[in-house]
Amino acid sequence: PIGGLLVGCDENRQLDAQELHFLNEVLGYLGRRIRDEHLSGDKQNDINAFSDELISEKLDEDAIFERACKTISEVTNADSAIFWQYNKGFGFLFPKFFHFREGNIRHHASDKSMIFPEKDGFLTEMLKQNEVRAVENIIDHSQLSPTSAKTFSELHYRNVLVTPVKMGNTLSGLLIANKTDSDRQFSVWELHKAGEIVDRIRQVVRGVRTVKEANLQLKQLSRIFELGHEIKLDLAQEDILNRIVRSVRKGLGWNDVAILVKDELGASLQVSAKAGFSRPHNTGIDLTNSMALAAFETFLEKCQGLGNGYFYRTPEQVQPGVEAPGKSGMSGEPWKDEDLVIFPLETRGDLYGFLMVADPVNRLRPTQENISPLEYYANQSAVAIANMVLYEQLKASQQRYRSLAETMSLGLITCDLEDKVLYVNPAVRELLGKENRELIGMPLGDLFTPKSAQELQEMRETLLATESDAHTRVENLELEIVSVKADKIPVSTFAFPLFERRERSGYFLIINDLRVIKRLERMKADFNSMIVHDLRSPMNVIQGFIELIRNRVVGEINIEQEELLDIAKENVKKVLTLVDNFLIASKLDVGKFNIDPKLDEINTLIEKQVDNHRVLLKNKQITIEKDLDANLPLLFFDSLRIEQVLNNLFSNALKFTPEKGKVFVSTRLEKRNIEDNERFFARISVRDTGVGIPAHQIASIFEKYEQADENQSFNVRGTGLGLSICKEIVDLHGGEIWVESSQKDGSDFIFTLPIESSIEKIVN
């Protein structure tokens, strides 16, 4: 109140409600006019100047409150003004900034002159009302605690103006102006001016804090990015984590910081880096020893969620009859000694450990501003550990592969996209008789003969083609490499592309020295030729003598003797066929088997083979049905070798067809599209009505020394060479051979021979 109005009536009556309302309206208007009149002078200009100074000089928060003490003291004509800053963590007010009127005695006051609002009913009420108040003879106030009264007495407080300074719902402190003379009181205008100054302070401090928080977050983020640059893969994991711990402690203001990492088995947690945590916690977490991961996860279940992390709240000691505090509203509460903040170190769904912090410098429980930087550091730690794990795995893998490359007997060459040699292992250096310095940077083609270099170029184009990928391979390419002595060394090569960061960067070449293999193959071929010659010569003599006896050149023979001679002749023929097969197989092994194709008619050759097997057909009463395409043109083939194929297929069909069974032989024209070109083939089929071939054996039936189980059913034994030789002969003609079979339905052996469309090729 700034005054009053006394109203009386001549008549003996009371004022009614309408009259009272009118008077209140008039008094309110008069009060505002009087207040505005008193505030419109130089003092108001001082307040505006104060506000402008705060903004223009870009003062920090401390400087603003120091300037506020001086301004309030001057505007309110106070002897002194003190800003009592509030420490929320410990819950006390202490004098931070002072201003004493010139000539006034500076009373004793220090940061040890603390007052505790929660223990003082008067101050608690002042803070709740959150408004500017003038208090006369404050030391004598009945609700003032003895501790506060003693402190105020030492400061010679008498008539005071108390102004709470709050930012939102957060108390920053109290501005207390004092007039030491008991007859000097604060007027309503001075209260209003003080309130206006505090409003200006709030506005400016709010902006300063926003800028400060933004700068702090920027600084923290910059520190995180700097830390990311500092973390190098060649640093030890312990060194990396210690850097992160120091950065969290220094940059975010946490006295206790620890990083717990899972062990290799993922069953327990080890403290890998720590700062602080010098005293034991009553939470059951022991940072001096390893902890079972399951037990730690059980502890986390007791915590409340905090962003992506956890907050362990110290259990409150609740007095009987007093309601326990809830878990909501945690942000900004005073920090308790057993509180903990924990964030998982997790990336790409993999948990590597936990970041644990405690004892913040400001002694306040975390706010969202505190949480975000911690999450950044937790993510940084997780990525660092994940990268370290991958780096260690990569180093171990590199070491294993390098050891393998350096010790293996096969040669290994790595080339770039320009065919320059990047790496050769000892096996290659030994093979070529050259030093490493001679080979690195050398064009790969220079190591091979000109013909092999051309084949290498074709191989390179295959490996580095646009459609190729990491699974592209070139296998068993036989080339000739040139040693330092100009020797041509046969090698088998296996090549595949090299990728770096998903981009082709070159290719690998694995080399196998074939000299020993080639030497063995020649020895084997020579041995086989010798054995074949030594077997064939006496067998030819035996066959000749059998023919002389059968033809009765040396005398008459009876029917029984003739039958025995037929059996002997048939077995001699089998042995000669077996010898021929071994000879062909040995030639195929060393690449000396050739064909001599000429124009011929396939149906005529088939008819000849049918006639050759008449005796066996008659003995087993097997019927042969022919379906030969008379319109087939002349084919370009080696009649001797194709006759071997037909003989083998007919022999097998007759062997495995039961008595009184049937064998079918057919030929027909077949058209195919090969690489967008229309090609024609003669298709020849020999089908029996035997027991068939099991499905699991069809894929290997044309391999050497492979025999189907149907042989056992008919008590027939063979070498397993016949069909493999058939396949080689057909392949040399540019055709295909395969079998279609199902058990109990017989087998159908089919092969094709190409029909040449170019008369020039046929003539050549």
Short mmCIF file of C-alpha atoms in Angstrom, two decimals, residues 347-628:
data_model
loop_
_atom_site.label_atom_id
_atom_site.label_comp_id
_atom_site.label_asym_id
_atom_site.label_seq_id
_atom_site.Cartn_x
_atom_site.Cartn_y
_atom_site.Cartn_z
CA THR A 347 26.38 -50.63 -31.11
CA ARG A 348 24.70 -52.55 -33.93
CA GLY A 349 22.83 -54.64 -31.39
CA ASP A 350 26.00 -55.88 -29.64
CA LEU A 351 26.59 -55.07 -25.95
CA TYR A 352 30.25 -54.45 -25.06
CA GLY A 353 29.91 -53.13 -21.51
CA PHE A 354 28.72 -50.11 -19.49
CA LEU A 355 29.72 -46.50 -18.74
CA MET A 356 29.15 -45.65 -15.06
CA VAL A 357 29.35 -42.15 -13.53
CA ALA A 358 28.70 -40.68 -10.09
CA ASP A 359 29.31 -37.60 -7.91
CA PRO A 360 28.66 -34.68 -10.30
CA VAL A 361 30.51 -31.46 -9.58
CA ASN A 362 27.24 -29.53 -9.19
CA ARG A 363 25.87 -32.21 -6.80
CA LEU A 364 22.59 -32.34 -8.70
CA ARG A 365 20.82 -35.33 -10.15
CA PRO A 366 21.05 -35.40 -13.94
CA THR A 367 18.95 -33.33 -16.29
CA GLN A 368 18.42 -33.93 -20.01
CA GLU A 369 21.37 -31.62 -20.70
CA ASN A 370 23.60 -33.93 -18.62
CA ILE A 371 22.25 -37.09 -20.24
CA SER A 372 22.83 -36.30 -23.92
CA PRO A 373 26.62 -35.82 -23.70
CA LEU A 374 26.89 -38.99 -21.61
CA GLU A 375 25.02 -40.88 -24.31
CA TYR A 376 27.45 -39.50 -26.90
CA TYR A 377 30.41 -40.71 -24.87
CA ALA A 378 28.78 -44.09 -24.30
CA ASN A 379 28.24 -44.45 -28.04
CA GLN A 380 31.83 -43.32 -28.68
CA SER A 381 33.10 -45.90 -26.20
CA ALA A 382 30.99 -48.65 -27.77
CA VAL A 383 32.22 -47.81 -31.26
CA ALA A 384 35.82 -47.63 -30.02
CA ILE A 385 35.59 -51.05 -28.37
CA ALA A 386 33.81 -52.54 -31.40
CA ASN A 387 36.45 -51.12 -33.72
CA MET A 388 39.19 -52.40 -31.44
CA VAL A 389 37.66 -55.88 -31.44
CA LEU A 390 37.36 -55.82 -35.23
CA TYR A 391 40.87 -54.41 -35.55
CA GLU A 392 42.33 -57.14 -33.35
CA GLN A 393 40.41 -59.77 -35.30
CA LEU A 394 41.63 -58.23 -38.56
CA LYS A 395 45.23 -58.16 -37.33
CA ALA A 396 45.00 -61.77 -36.21
CA SER A 397 43.42 -62.73 -39.52
CA GLN A 398 46.11 -60.84 -41.45
CA GLN A 399 48.80 -62.56 -39.42
CA ARG A 400 47.26 -65.97 -40.04
CA TYR A 401 46.92 -65.38 -43.77
CA ARG A 402 50.40 -63.89 -44.02
CA SER A 403 51.86 -66.86 -42.18
CA LEU A 404 49.91 -69.16 -44.47
CA ALA A 405 51.10 -67.28 -47.57
CA GLU A 406 54.71 -67.22 -46.40
CA THR A 407 54.85 -70.92 -45.52
CA MET A 408 52.64 -72.63 -48.10
CA SER A 409 54.21 -74.58 -50.94
CA LEU A 410 51.93 -73.00 -53.54
CA GLY A 411 52.97 -69.72 -55.11
CA LEU A 412 50.90 -66.59 -54.42
CA ILE A 413 51.02 -63.41 -56.50
CA THR A 414 48.95 -60.26 -55.86
CA CYS A 415 48.48 -57.75 -58.69
CA ASP A 416 46.84 -54.33 -58.97
CA LEU A 417 44.44 -53.20 -61.69
CA GLU A 418 47.39 -52.32 -63.94
CA ASP A 419 48.76 -55.90 -63.71
CA LYS A 420 51.72 -54.74 -61.61
CA VAL A 421 52.98 -57.26 -59.04
CA LEU A 422 52.27 -56.11 -55.47
CA TYR A 423 53.29 -59.19 -53.52
CA VAL A 424 54.95 -62.57 -54.11
CA ASN A 425 55.43 -65.24 -51.47
CA PRO A 426 58.67 -67.23 -50.95
CA ALA A 427 57.37 -70.13 -53.07
CA VAL A 428 57.15 -67.86 -56.14
CA ARG A 429 60.59 -66.38 -55.50
CA GLU A 430 62.07 -69.87 -55.21
CA LEU A 431 60.26 -71.05 -58.35
CA LEU A 432 61.55 -68.13 -60.43
CA GLY A 433 64.94 -67.83 -58.77
CA LYS A 434 64.47 -64.08 -58.28
CA GLU A 435 64.59 -61.70 -55.33
CA ASN A 436 61.57 -59.82 -54.01
CA ARG A 437 62.91 -56.43 -55.16
CA GLU A 438 63.15 -57.73 -58.74
CA LEU A 439 59.52 -58.86 -58.82
CA ILE A 440 57.60 -56.08 -57.02
CA GLY A 441 56.20 -53.60 -59.55
CA MET A 442 56.97 -55.88 -62.50
CA PRO A 443 54.21 -56.45 -65.11
CA LEU A 444 52.71 -59.88 -64.46
CA GLY A 445 52.81 -60.88 -68.14
CA ASP A 446 56.60 -60.55 -68.16
CA LEU A 447 56.84 -63.59 -65.88
CA PHE A 448 55.16 -65.87 -68.43
CA THR A 449 55.71 -67.01 -72.01
CA PRO A 450 54.02 -64.86 -74.70
CA LYS A 451 51.28 -67.45 -75.24
CA SER A 452 50.60 -67.71 -71.51
CA ALA A 453 50.65 -63.92 -71.19
CA GLN A 454 47.83 -63.76 -73.74
CA GLU A 455 45.81 -66.30 -71.76
CA LEU A 456 46.51 -64.28 -68.61
CA GLN A 457 45.04 -61.21 -70.27
CA GLU A 458 41.83 -63.13 -71.06
CA MET A 459 41.74 -64.37 -67.47
CA ARG A 460 42.17 -60.79 -66.19
CA GLU A 461 39.26 -59.57 -68.32
CA THR A 462 37.07 -62.30 -66.82
CA LEU A 463 38.07 -61.43 -63.25
CA LEU A 464 37.68 -57.68 -63.63
CA ALA A 465 34.56 -57.67 -65.82
CA THR A 466 31.70 -55.47 -64.63
CA GLU A 467 29.44 -58.44 -63.90
CA SER A 468 32.11 -60.28 -61.88
CA ASP A 469 31.93 -60.37 -58.09
CA ALA A 470 33.83 -61.76 -55.12
CA HIS A 471 32.76 -65.29 -56.11
CA THR A 472 34.24 -65.09 -59.61
CA ARG A 473 36.96 -67.70 -60.14
CA VAL A 474 39.27 -68.91 -62.91
CA GLU A 475 40.45 -72.41 -62.07
CA ASN A 476 42.98 -74.91 -63.40
CA LEU A 477 44.36 -72.69 -66.14
CA GLU A 478 47.62 -74.29 -67.30
CA LEU A 479 50.32 -71.76 -68.20
CA GLU A 480 54.07 -71.62 -68.60
CA ILE A 481 56.14 -69.38 -66.35
CA VAL A 482 59.74 -68.44 -67.17
CA SER A 483 62.45 -68.82 -64.51
CA VAL A 484 65.65 -66.80 -64.18
CA LYS A 485 67.41 -69.56 -66.17
CA ALA A 486 64.88 -69.12 -69.00
CA ASP A 487 63.33 -72.50 -68.21
CA LYS A 488 59.66 -72.85 -69.13
CA ILE A 489 57.93 -74.23 -66.06
CA PRO A 490 54.38 -75.62 -66.44
CA VAL A 491 52.06 -74.29 -63.73
CA SER A 492 48.40 -74.62 -62.87
CA THR A 493 46.77 -71.34 -61.84
CA PHE A 494 43.80 -70.42 -59.70
CA ALA A 495 42.74 -66.75 -59.83
CA PHE A 496 40.12 -64.60 -58.13
CA PRO A 497 39.52 -60.82 -57.80
CA LEU A 498 40.79 -58.67 -54.93
CA PHE A 499 38.33 -56.22 -53.32
CA GLU A 500 39.05 -53.29 -51.01
CA ARG A 501 36.16 -51.26 -49.59
CA ARG A 502 33.83 -53.16 -51.95
CA GLU A 503 35.77 -51.92 -54.97
CA ARG A 504 37.94 -54.08 -57.22
CA SER A 505 41.57 -53.27 -56.58
CA GLY A 506 43.32 -56.15 -58.32
CA TYR A 507 43.45 -59.94 -58.27
CA PHE A 508 45.19 -62.93 -56.70
CA LEU A 509 47.00 -65.67 -58.59
CA ILE A 510 47.78 -69.00 -56.92
CA ILE A 511 50.40 -71.05 -58.77
CA ASN A 512 51.05 -74.78 -58.52
CA ASP A 513 54.29 -76.12 -60.01
CA LEU A 514 53.32 -78.99 -62.36
CA ARG A 515 56.82 -80.26 -63.17
CA VAL A 516 56.65 -83.19 -60.77
CA ILE A 517 53.08 -84.00 -61.80
CA LYS A 518 53.96 -83.81 -65.50
CA ARG A 519 57.00 -86.03 -64.92
CA LEU A 520 54.86 -88.58 -63.09
CA GLU A 521 52.23 -88.47 -65.82
CA ARG A 522 54.87 -89.15 -68.47
CA MET A 523 56.28 -92.00 -66.43
CA LYS A 524 52.77 -93.36 -65.94
CA ALA A 525 51.99 -93.08 -69.66
CA ASP A 526 55.26 -94.75 -70.59
CA PHE A 527 54.63 -97.50 -68.09
CA ASN A 528 51.06 -98.01 -69.33
CA SER A 529 52.26 -98.13 -72.93
CA MET A 530 54.84 -100.73 -72.00
CA ILE A 531 52.29 -102.83 -70.11
CA VAL A 532 49.77 -102.54 -72.95
CA HIS A 533 52.40 -103.59 -75.50
CA ASP A 534 53.54 -106.51 -73.35
CA LEU A 535 49.93 -107.68 -72.89
CA ARG A 536 48.68 -107.07 -76.40
CA SER A 537 51.46 -109.00 -78.17
CA PRO A 538 50.84 -112.39 -76.47
CA MET A 539 47.07 -111.86 -76.58
CA ASN A 540 47.25 -111.28 -80.34
CA VAL A 541 49.23 -114.52 -80.68
CA ILE A 542 46.63 -116.39 -78.59
CA GLN A 543 43.82 -114.88 -80.64
CA GLY A 544 45.57 -115.97 -83.87
CA PHE A 545 46.02 -119.55 -82.69
CA ILE A 546 42.37 -119.71 -81.60
CA GLU A 547 41.29 -118.60 -85.09
CA LEU A 548 43.56 -121.24 -86.70
CA ILE A 549 42.02 -123.99 -84.59
CA ARG A 550 38.45 -122.72 -85.08
CA ASN A 551 38.97 -122.59 -88.84
CA ARG A 552 40.19 -126.25 -88.72
CA VAL A 553 43.57 -125.39 -90.26
CA VAL A 554 45.31 -127.85 -87.95
CA GLY A 555 42.58 -130.48 -88.01
CA GLU A 556 38.94 -131.16 -87.32
CA ILE A 557 37.25 -130.16 -84.04
CA ASN A 558 33.94 -131.23 -82.58
CA ILE A 559 31.05 -128.97 -81.58
CA GLU A 560 31.97 -128.92 -77.91
CA GLN A 561 35.54 -127.88 -78.73
CA GLU A 562 34.23 -125.14 -81.02
CA GLU A 563 32.04 -123.72 -78.21
CA LEU A 564 35.02 -123.67 -75.86
CA LEU A 565 37.10 -121.87 -78.48
CA ASP A 566 34.30 -119.27 -78.90
CA ILE A 567 34.37 -118.62 -75.16
CA ALA A 568 38.16 -118.28 -75.26
CA LYS A 569 37.92 -115.92 -78.25
CA GLU A 570 35.32 -113.75 -76.46
CA ASN A 571 37.50 -113.46 -73.35
CA VAL A 572 40.58 -112.62 -75.40
CA LYS A 573 38.52 -109.89 -77.05
CA LYS A 574 37.53 -108.54 -73.61
CA VAL A 575 41.17 -108.47 -72.51
CA LEU A 576 42.19 -106.63 -75.70
CA THR A 577 39.36 -104.12 -75.16
CA LEU A 578 40.52 -103.64 -71.57
CA VAL A 579 44.10 -103.09 -72.75
CA ASP A 580 42.91 -100.53 -75.32
CA ASN A 581 40.92 -98.70 -72.65
CA PHE A 582 43.95 -98.47 -70.38
CA LEU A 583 46.00 -97.12 -73.28
CA ILE A 584 43.37 -94.50 -74.12
CA ALA A 585 43.04 -93.52 -70.45
CA SER A 586 46.78 -93.04 -70.10
CA LYS A 587 46.86 -90.90 -73.25
CA LEU A 588 44.00 -88.79 -71.95
CA ASP A 589 45.87 -88.23 -68.67
CA VAL A 590 48.87 -86.72 -70.42
CA GLY A 591 46.89 -84.92 -73.12
CA LYS A 592 48.18 -87.08 -75.97
CA PHE A 593 44.83 -88.48 -77.04
CA ASN A 594 43.71 -87.00 -80.38
CA ILE A 595 40.88 -87.57 -82.82
CA ASP A 596 40.90 -87.59 -86.61
CA PRO A 597 37.41 -86.39 -87.65
CA LYS A 598 36.13 -86.94 -91.18
CA LEU A 599 32.77 -86.75 -92.94
CA ASP A 600 30.80 -89.91 -92.26
CA GLU A 601 27.29 -91.27 -91.80
CA ILE A 602 26.30 -92.07 -88.18
CA ASN A 603 23.39 -94.42 -88.95
CA THR A 604 25.66 -96.77 -90.93
CA LEU A 605 28.04 -96.97 -87.97
CA ILE A 606 25.12 -97.83 -85.66
CA GLU A 607 23.91 -100.61 -87.99
CA LYS A 608 27.43 -102.06 -87.97
CA GLN A 609 27.48 -102.12 -84.16
CA VAL A 610 24.10 -103.86 -84.05
CA ASP A 611 25.45 -106.58 -86.37
CA ASN A 612 28.58 -106.97 -84.21
CA HIS A 613 26.40 -107.76 -81.19
CA ARG A 614 24.07 -110.26 -82.94
CA VAL A 615 25.58 -113.25 -81.14
CA LEU A 616 24.97 -111.78 -77.67
CA LEU A 617 21.49 -110.61 -78.71
CA LYS A 618 20.69 -114.15 -79.82
CA ASN A 619 22.12 -115.81 -76.71
CA LYS A 620 20.07 -113.61 -74.31
CA GLN A 621 17.05 -113.49 -76.64
CA ILE A 622 17.14 -109.69 -76.49
CA THR A 623 15.17 -107.73 -79.05
CA ILE A 624 16.70 -104.53 -80.42
CA GLU A 625 14.42 -101.82 -81.80
CA LYS A 626 15.83 -99.10 -84.05
CA ASP A 627 14.43 -95.65 -84.80
CA LEU A 628 17.07 -94.04 -87.00
#
